[in-house]
């Protein structure tokens, strides 16, 4: 746990300069927060965390070079004690669930008030998990909807999107670009789809996509 007088060392990573500078300005007058570095893509997030070992990383999800989820995975693998809070404009359940599965400690929307952002940073620095009220509500709605309609083969929404694009003949690189995810993520979705459906090649997967009406 944090000592009452200790500083929380923070790194902010967002590819939109204006947003990143806005968050930085918003936090700069808070006595117990020390912003030690800023970056603008996932690759920089990984490098900066290794170099500066922050307490908390505030990071966007959709970024060029490497997205936030991929960066978080790599940061977690290094064994750093950095706690990660994702900032997103979307309360997309796929993102939220994936973020928590990777091991992120918080997920807040970019339009949060300053008190809520500080609450998130403090909670996470002290070892708790923090989801903004909107995010938590959205996650609850989704779990209800998923139980109502258990999808054939148990594919997630994202896996269905990937499957539909495979059926249209798109390559992994094109699917990654269209869905704003990394090629490695597409490959892992693809292998999960194969495991769940038993479809081997692209033609078999296209047939399954047609069955599902995708």
PDB file of C-alpha atoms in Angstrom:
ATOM      1  CA  UNK A   1       0.000   0.000   0.000  1.00  0.00           C
ATOM      2  CA  UNK A   2       0.980   3.603  -0.541  1.00  0.00           C
ATOM      3  CA  UNK A   3       2.403   5.599   2.307  1.00  0.00           C
ATOM      4  CA  UNK A   4       0.250   8.708   2.893  1.00  0.00           C
ATOM      5  CA  UNK A   5       3.017  11.123   1.884  1.00  0.00           C
ATOM      6  CA  UNK A   6       4.501   9.182  -0.983  1.00  0.00           C
ATOM      7  CA  UNK A   7       4.350  10.352  -4.571  1.00  0.00           C
ATOM      8  CA  UNK A   8       2.590   8.333  -7.248  1.00  0.00           C
ATOM      9  CA  UNK A   9       4.902   8.245 -10.261  1.00  0.00           C
ATOM     10  CA  UNK A  10       2.902   8.294 -13.485  1.00  0.00           C
ATOM     11  CA  UNK A  11       3.528   7.840 -17.201  1.00  0.00           C
ATOM     12  CA  UNK A  12       0.873   9.028 -19.680  1.00  0.00           C
ATOM     13  CA  UNK A  13       0.696   7.441 -23.140  1.00  0.00           C
ATOM     14  CA  UNK A  14      -1.793   8.639 -25.778  1.00  0.00           C
ATOM     15  CA  UNK A  15      -1.300   9.291 -29.490  1.00  0.00           C
ATOM     16  CA  UNK A  16      -3.432  12.453 -29.387  1.00  0.00           C
ATOM     17  CA  UNK A  17      -1.113  15.248 -28.236  1.00  0.00           C
ATOM     18  CA  UNK A  18      -3.991  17.452 -27.123  1.00  0.00           C
ATOM     19  CA  UNK A  19      -5.527  14.762 -24.926  1.00  0.00           C
ATOM     20  CA  UNK A  20      -2.198  13.726 -23.456  1.00  0.00           C
ATOM     21  CA  UNK A  21      -1.254  17.328 -22.687  1.00  0.00           C
ATOM     22  CA  UNK A  22      -4.728  17.921 -21.224  1.00  0.00           C
ATOM     23  CA  UNK A  23      -4.404  14.975 -18.828  1.00  0.00           C
ATOM     24  CA  UNK A  24      -0.892  16.057 -17.931  1.00  0.00           C
ATOM     25  CA  UNK A  25      -2.060  19.629 -17.205  1.00  0.00           C
ATOM     26  CA  UNK A  26      -5.003  18.300 -15.196  1.00  0.00           C
ATOM     27  CA  UNK A  27      -2.692  16.248 -12.955  1.00  0.00           C
ATOM     28  CA  UNK A  28       0.289  18.605 -12.764  1.00  0.00           C
ATOM     29  CA  UNK A  29      -1.084  20.632  -9.841  1.00  0.00           C
ATOM     30  CA  UNK A  30      -1.846  17.550  -7.707  1.00  0.00           C
ATOM     31  CA  UNK A  31       0.767  17.445  -4.959  1.00  0.00           C
ATOM     32  CA  UNK A  32       1.100  13.668  -4.644  1.00  0.00           C
ATOM     33  CA  UNK A  33       1.350  12.954  -8.381  1.00  0.00           C
ATOM     34  CA  UNK A  34       4.605  13.097 -10.295  1.00  0.00           C
ATOM     35  CA  UNK A  35       4.439  12.756 -14.091  1.00  0.00           C
ATOM     36  CA  UNK A  36       7.778  11.208 -15.013  1.00  0.00           C
ATOM     37  CA  UNK A  37       7.346  10.627 -18.772  1.00  0.00           C
ATOM     38  CA  UNK A  38       4.923  10.777 -21.701  1.00  0.00           C
ATOM     39  CA  UNK A  39       4.638   8.704 -24.855  1.00  0.00           C
ATOM     40  CA  UNK A  40       2.460   8.435 -27.957  1.00  0.00           C
ATOM     41  CA  UNK A  41       2.215   4.717 -28.842  1.00  0.00           C
ATOM     42  CA  UNK A  42       2.264   1.266 -27.269  1.00  0.00           C
ATOM     43  CA  UNK A  43       5.893   0.604 -28.155  1.00  0.00           C
ATOM     44  CA  UNK A  44       6.932   3.774 -26.296  1.00  0.00           C
ATOM     45  CA  UNK A  45       4.778   2.705 -23.327  1.00  0.00           C
ATOM     46  CA  UNK A  46       6.745  -0.541 -23.027  1.00  0.00           C
ATOM     47  CA  UNK A  47      10.129   1.204 -23.378  1.00  0.00           C
ATOM     48  CA  UNK A  48       9.273   4.003 -20.919  1.00  0.00           C
ATOM     49  CA  UNK A  49       7.923   1.588 -18.300  1.00  0.00           C
ATOM     50  CA  UNK A  50      11.100  -0.502 -18.467  1.00  0.00           C
ATOM     51  CA  UNK A  51      13.216   2.634 -18.194  1.00  0.00           C
ATOM     52  CA  UNK A  52      11.326   4.601 -15.499  1.00  0.00           C
ATOM     53  CA  UNK A  53       9.348   1.874 -13.633  1.00  0.00           C
ATOM     54  CA  UNK A  54       6.289   4.063 -12.865  1.00  0.00           C
ATOM     55  CA  UNK A  55       3.707   3.214 -10.208  1.00  0.00           C
ATOM     56  CA  UNK A  56       0.858   3.861 -12.636  1.00  0.00           C
ATOM     57  CA  UNK A  57       0.622   3.932 -16.434  1.00  0.00           C
ATOM     58  CA  UNK A  58      -2.321   5.860 -17.906  1.00  0.00           C
ATOM     59  CA  UNK A  59      -2.668   4.542 -21.450  1.00  0.00           C
ATOM     60  CA  UNK A  60      -4.999   4.800 -24.433  1.00  0.00           C
ATOM     61  CA  UNK A  61      -6.101   1.573 -26.167  1.00  0.00           C
ATOM     62  CA  UNK A  62      -6.233   2.552 -29.868  1.00  0.00           C
ATOM     63  CA  UNK A  63      -2.759   3.749 -30.864  1.00  0.00           C
ATOM     64  CA  UNK A  64      -0.431   3.376 -33.848  1.00  0.00           C
ATOM     65  CA  UNK A  65       2.691   1.135 -33.945  1.00  0.00           C
ATOM     66  CA  UNK A  66       1.355  -1.031 -31.107  1.00  0.00           C
ATOM     67  CA  UNK A  67      -2.042  -0.751 -29.419  1.00  0.00           C
ATOM     68  CA  UNK A  68      -2.510  -0.406 -25.668  1.00  0.00           C
ATOM     69  CA  UNK A  69      -3.685  -3.985 -25.068  1.00  0.00           C
ATOM     70  CA  UNK A  70      -0.612  -5.447 -26.784  1.00  0.00           C
ATOM     71  CA  UNK A  71       1.646  -3.030 -24.854  1.00  0.00           C
ATOM     72  CA  UNK A  72      -0.019  -3.992 -21.550  1.00  0.00           C
ATOM     73  CA  UNK A  73       0.601  -7.669 -22.303  1.00  0.00           C
ATOM     74  CA  UNK A  74       4.308  -6.997 -22.851  1.00  0.00           C
ATOM     75  CA  UNK A  75       4.581  -4.817 -19.736  1.00  0.00           C
ATOM     76  CA  UNK A  76       2.920  -7.547 -17.648  1.00  0.00           C
ATOM     77  CA  UNK A  77       5.361 -10.117 -19.040  1.00  0.00           C
ATOM     78  CA  UNK A  78       8.352  -8.052 -17.853  1.00  0.00           C
ATOM     79  CA  UNK A  79       7.193  -8.526 -14.243  1.00  0.00           C
ATOM     80  CA  UNK A  80       7.162  -4.769 -13.518  1.00  0.00           C
ATOM     81  CA  UNK A  81       5.001  -3.665 -10.604  1.00  0.00           C
ATOM     82  CA  UNK A  82       3.450  -0.898 -12.744  1.00  0.00           C
ATOM     83  CA  UNK A  83      -0.346  -0.729 -12.454  1.00  0.00           C
ATOM     84  CA  UNK A  84      -2.132   0.018 -15.726  1.00  0.00           C
ATOM     85  CA  UNK A  85      -5.227   2.186 -16.166  1.00  0.00           C
ATOM     86  CA  UNK A  86      -6.726   2.206 -19.653  1.00  0.00           C
ATOM     87  CA  UNK A  87      -8.281   5.402 -20.951  1.00  0.00           C
ATOM     88  CA  UNK A  88     -10.783   4.929 -23.731  1.00  0.00           C
ATOM     89  CA  UNK A  89     -13.499   6.870 -25.505  1.00  0.00           C
ATOM     90  CA  UNK A  90     -15.473   3.614 -25.829  1.00  0.00           C
ATOM     91  CA  UNK A  91     -17.026   1.546 -23.039  1.00  0.00           C
ATOM     92  CA  UNK A  92     -16.606  -1.442 -25.372  1.00  0.00           C
ATOM     93  CA  UNK A  93     -17.077  -4.644 -23.358  1.00  0.00           C
ATOM     94  CA  UNK A  94     -14.640  -6.612 -25.502  1.00  0.00           C
ATOM     95  CA  UNK A  95     -11.951  -4.046 -24.679  1.00  0.00           C
ATOM     96  CA  UNK A  96     -12.844  -3.931 -20.977  1.00  0.00           C
ATOM     97  CA  UNK A  97     -12.855  -7.721 -20.589  1.00  0.00           C
ATOM     98  CA  UNK A  98      -9.629  -8.106 -22.567  1.00  0.00           C
ATOM     99  CA  UNK A  99      -7.967  -5.331 -20.515  1.00  0.00           C
ATOM    100  CA  UNK A 100      -8.904  -7.011 -17.234  1.00  0.00           C
ATOM    101  CA  UNK A 101      -7.897 -10.444 -18.547  1.00  0.00           C
ATOM    102  CA  UNK A 102      -4.433  -9.111 -19.431  1.00  0.00           C
ATOM    103  CA  UNK A 103      -4.104  -7.775 -15.887  1.00  0.00           C
ATOM    104  CA  UNK A 104      -4.917  -4.059 -16.140  1.00  0.00           C
ATOM    105  CA  UNK A 105      -5.981  -2.484 -12.854  1.00  0.00           C
ATOM    106  CA  UNK A 106      -8.359   0.157 -14.144  1.00  0.00           C
ATOM    107  CA  UNK A 107     -10.513   1.247 -17.072  1.00  0.00           C
ATOM    108  CA  UNK A 108     -11.952   4.764 -17.277  1.00  0.00           C
ATOM    109  CA  UNK A 109     -13.544   6.774 -20.057  1.00  0.00           C
ATOM    110  CA  UNK A 110     -11.681   9.810 -21.336  1.00  0.00           C
ATOM    111  CA  UNK A 111     -14.500  12.182 -20.389  1.00  0.00           C
ATOM    112  CA  UNK A 112     -14.150  11.441 -16.635  1.00  0.00           C
ATOM    113  CA  UNK A 113     -14.110  14.295 -14.163  1.00  0.00           C
ATOM    114  CA  UNK A 114     -10.857  15.198 -12.439  1.00  0.00           C
ATOM    115  CA  UNK A 115     -12.018  13.825  -9.038  1.00  0.00           C
ATOM    116  CA  UNK A 116     -12.902  10.490 -10.642  1.00  0.00           C
ATOM    117  CA  UNK A 117      -9.566  10.295 -12.450  1.00  0.00           C
ATOM    118  CA  UNK A 118      -7.721  10.983  -9.177  1.00  0.00           C
ATOM    119  CA  UNK A 119      -9.873   8.404  -7.411  1.00  0.00           C
ATOM    120  CA  UNK A 120      -8.930   5.845 -10.091  1.00  0.00           C
ATOM    121  CA  UNK A 121      -5.208   6.652  -9.817  1.00  0.00           C
ATOM    122  CA  UNK A 122      -5.202   6.481  -6.000  1.00  0.00           C
ATOM    123  CA  UNK A 123      -7.251   3.253  -5.868  1.00  0.00           C
ATOM    124  CA  UNK A 124      -5.031   1.520  -8.402  1.00  0.00           C
ATOM    125  CA  UNK A 125      -1.789   2.744  -6.783  1.00  0.00           C
ATOM    126  CA  UNK A 126      -3.050   1.239  -3.503  1.00  0.00           C
ATOM    127  CA  UNK A 127      -3.627  -2.139  -5.134  1.00  0.00           C
ATOM    128  CA  UNK A 128      -7.349  -2.019  -5.963  1.00  0.00           C
ATOM    129  CA  UNK A 129      -9.053  -2.442  -9.347  1.00  0.00           C
ATOM    130  CA  UNK A 130     -11.002   0.585 -10.554  1.00  0.00           C
ATOM    131  CA  UNK A 131     -13.754   0.685 -13.179  1.00  0.00           C
ATOM    132  CA  UNK A 132     -15.564   3.969 -13.742  1.00  0.00           C
ATOM    133  CA  UNK A 133     -19.331   3.867 -13.012  1.00  0.00           C
ATOM    134  CA  UNK A 134     -20.236   3.932 -16.738  1.00  0.00           C
ATOM    135  CA  UNK A 135     -17.731   1.161 -17.462  1.00  0.00           C
ATOM    136  CA  UNK A 136     -18.978  -1.054 -14.630  1.00  0.00           C
ATOM    137  CA  UNK A 137     -22.617  -0.556 -15.712  1.00  0.00           C
ATOM    138  CA  UNK A 138     -21.768  -1.387 -19.306  1.00  0.00           C
ATOM    139  CA  UNK A 139     -19.949  -4.565 -18.248  1.00  0.00           C
ATOM    140  CA  UNK A 140     -22.965  -5.668 -16.220  1.00  0.00           C
ATOM    141  CA  UNK A 141     -25.363  -5.097 -19.138  1.00  0.00           C
ATOM    142  CA  UNK A 142     -23.117  -7.166 -21.380  1.00  0.00           C
ATOM    143  CA  UNK A 143     -22.930 -10.151 -19.064  1.00  0.00           C
ATOM    144  CA  UNK A 144     -26.729 -10.180 -18.905  1.00  0.00           C
ATOM    145  CA  UNK A 145     -27.049 -10.010 -22.692  1.00  0.00           C
ATOM    146  CA  UNK A 146     -24.475 -12.745 -23.200  1.00  0.00           C
ATOM    147  CA  UNK A 147     -26.326 -15.116 -20.884  1.00  0.00           C
ATOM    148  CA  UNK A 148     -29.597 -14.467 -22.756  1.00  0.00           C
ATOM    149  CA  UNK A 149     -28.122 -15.342 -26.124  1.00  0.00           C
ATOM    150  CA  UNK A 150     -25.392 -17.927 -25.863  1.00  0.00           C
ATOM    151  CA  UNK A 151     -23.868 -17.734 -29.325  1.00  0.00           C
ATOM    152  CA  UNK A 152     -23.414 -20.823 -31.496  1.00  0.00           C
ATOM    153  CA  UNK A 153     -19.878 -22.227 -31.044  1.00  0.00           C
ATOM    154  CA  UNK A 154     -19.436 -19.779 -28.124  1.00  0.00           C
ATOM    155  CA  UNK A 155     -17.708 -17.161 -30.314  1.00  0.00           C
ATOM    156  CA  UNK A 156     -17.193 -13.702 -28.829  1.00  0.00           C
ATOM    157  CA  UNK A 157     -18.370 -10.585 -30.663  1.00  0.00           C
ATOM    158  CA  UNK A 158     -14.792  -9.849 -31.738  1.00  0.00           C
ATOM    159  CA  UNK A 159     -14.253 -13.429 -32.980  1.00  0.00           C
ATOM    160  CA  UNK A 160     -17.422 -13.122 -35.079  1.00  0.00           C
ATOM    161  CA  UNK A 161     -16.095  -9.878 -36.594  1.00  0.00           C
ATOM    162  CA  UNK A 162     -12.796 -11.601 -37.443  1.00  0.00           C
ATOM    163  CA  UNK A 163     -14.618 -14.641 -38.875  1.00  0.00           C
ATOM    164  CA  UNK A 164     -16.821 -12.439 -41.089  1.00  0.00           C
ATOM    165  CA  UNK A 165     -13.701 -10.711 -42.506  1.00  0.00           C
ATOM    166  CA  UNK A 166     -11.939 -14.063 -43.079  1.00  0.00           C
ATOM    167  CA  UNK A 167     -15.059 -15.195 -44.981  1.00  0.00           C
ATOM    168  CA  UNK A 168     -14.803 -12.076 -47.171  1.00  0.00           C
ATOM    169  CA  UNK A 169     -11.280 -13.177 -48.073  1.00  0.00           C
ATOM    170  CA  UNK A 170      -9.313 -10.597 -46.092  1.00  0.00           C
ATOM    171  CA  UNK A 171      -5.770 -11.414 -44.967  1.00  0.00           C
ATOM    172  CA  UNK A 172      -4.650 -11.079 -41.329  1.00  0.00           C
ATOM    173  CA  UNK A 173      -2.916  -7.780 -42.082  1.00  0.00           C
ATOM    174  CA  UNK A 174      -6.100  -6.272 -43.572  1.00  0.00           C
ATOM    175  CA  UNK A 175      -8.236  -7.585 -40.685  1.00  0.00           C
ATOM    176  CA  UNK A 176      -5.796  -6.051 -38.167  1.00  0.00           C
ATOM    177  CA  UNK A 177      -6.013  -2.691 -39.966  1.00  0.00           C
ATOM    178  CA  UNK A 178      -9.824  -2.749 -40.187  1.00  0.00           C
ATOM    179  CA  UNK A 179     -10.372  -3.671 -36.537  1.00  0.00           C
ATOM    180  CA  UNK A 180      -7.485  -1.550 -35.235  1.00  0.00           C
ATOM    181  CA  UNK A 181      -5.816  -4.511 -33.507  1.00  0.00           C
ATOM    182  CA  UNK A 182      -2.367  -6.074 -33.944  1.00  0.00           C
ATOM    183  CA  UNK A 183      -1.680  -8.899 -36.411  1.00  0.00           C
ATOM    184  CA  UNK A 184      -0.733 -11.105 -33.441  1.00  0.00           C
ATOM    185  CA  UNK A 185      -4.167 -10.462 -31.923  1.00  0.00           C
ATOM    186  CA  UNK A 186      -5.832 -11.413 -35.233  1.00  0.00           C
ATOM    187  CA  UNK A 187      -3.790 -14.630 -35.287  1.00  0.00           C
ATOM    188  CA  UNK A 188      -4.846 -15.512 -31.742  1.00  0.00           C
ATOM    189  CA  UNK A 189      -8.532 -14.790 -32.582  1.00  0.00           C
ATOM    190  CA  UNK A 190      -8.140 -16.924 -35.689  1.00  0.00           C
ATOM    191  CA  UNK A 191      -6.760 -19.885 -33.761  1.00  0.00           C
ATOM    192  CA  UNK A 192      -9.502 -19.502 -31.100  1.00  0.00           C
ATOM    193  CA  UNK A 193     -12.121 -19.560 -33.907  1.00  0.00           C
ATOM    194  CA  UNK A 194     -10.530 -22.703 -35.372  1.00  0.00           C
ATOM    195  CA  UNK A 195     -10.508 -24.390 -31.944  1.00  0.00           C
ATOM    196  CA  UNK A 196     -14.143 -23.510 -31.225  1.00  0.00           C
ATOM    197  CA  UNK A 197     -15.588 -24.311 -34.659  1.00  0.00           C
ATOM    198  CA  UNK A 198     -13.290 -27.098 -35.851  1.00  0.00           C
ATOM    199  CA  UNK A 199     -12.871 -25.182 -39.146  1.00  0.00           C
ATOM    200  CA  UNK A 200      -9.371 -25.632 -40.562  1.00  0.00           C
ATOM    201  CA  UNK A 201      -8.761 -23.556 -43.670  1.00  0.00           C
ATOM    202  CA  UNK A 202     -10.283 -20.277 -44.873  1.00  0.00           C
ATOM    203  CA  UNK A 203     -12.876 -22.083 -47.051  1.00  0.00           C
ATOM    204  CA  UNK A 204     -14.157 -24.099 -44.066  1.00  0.00           C
ATOM    205  CA  UNK A 205     -14.288 -20.935 -41.946  1.00  0.00           C
ATOM    206  CA  UNK A 206     -16.199 -19.105 -44.712  1.00  0.00           C
ATOM    207  CA  UNK A 207     -18.783 -21.921 -44.730  1.00  0.00           C
ATOM    208  CA  UNK A 208     -19.207 -21.591 -40.924  1.00  0.00           C
ATOM    209  CA  UNK A 209     -19.564 -17.795 -41.303  1.00  0.00           C
ATOM    210  CA  UNK A 210     -22.386 -18.363 -43.819  1.00  0.00           C
ATOM    211  CA  UNK A 211     -24.068 -20.825 -41.399  1.00  0.00           C
ATOM    212  CA  UNK A 212     -23.985 -18.129 -38.705  1.00  0.00           C
ATOM    213  CA  UNK A 213     -25.319 -15.540 -41.123  1.00  0.00           C
ATOM    214  CA  UNK A 214     -22.238 -13.312 -40.755  1.00  0.00           C
TER     215      UNK A 214
END
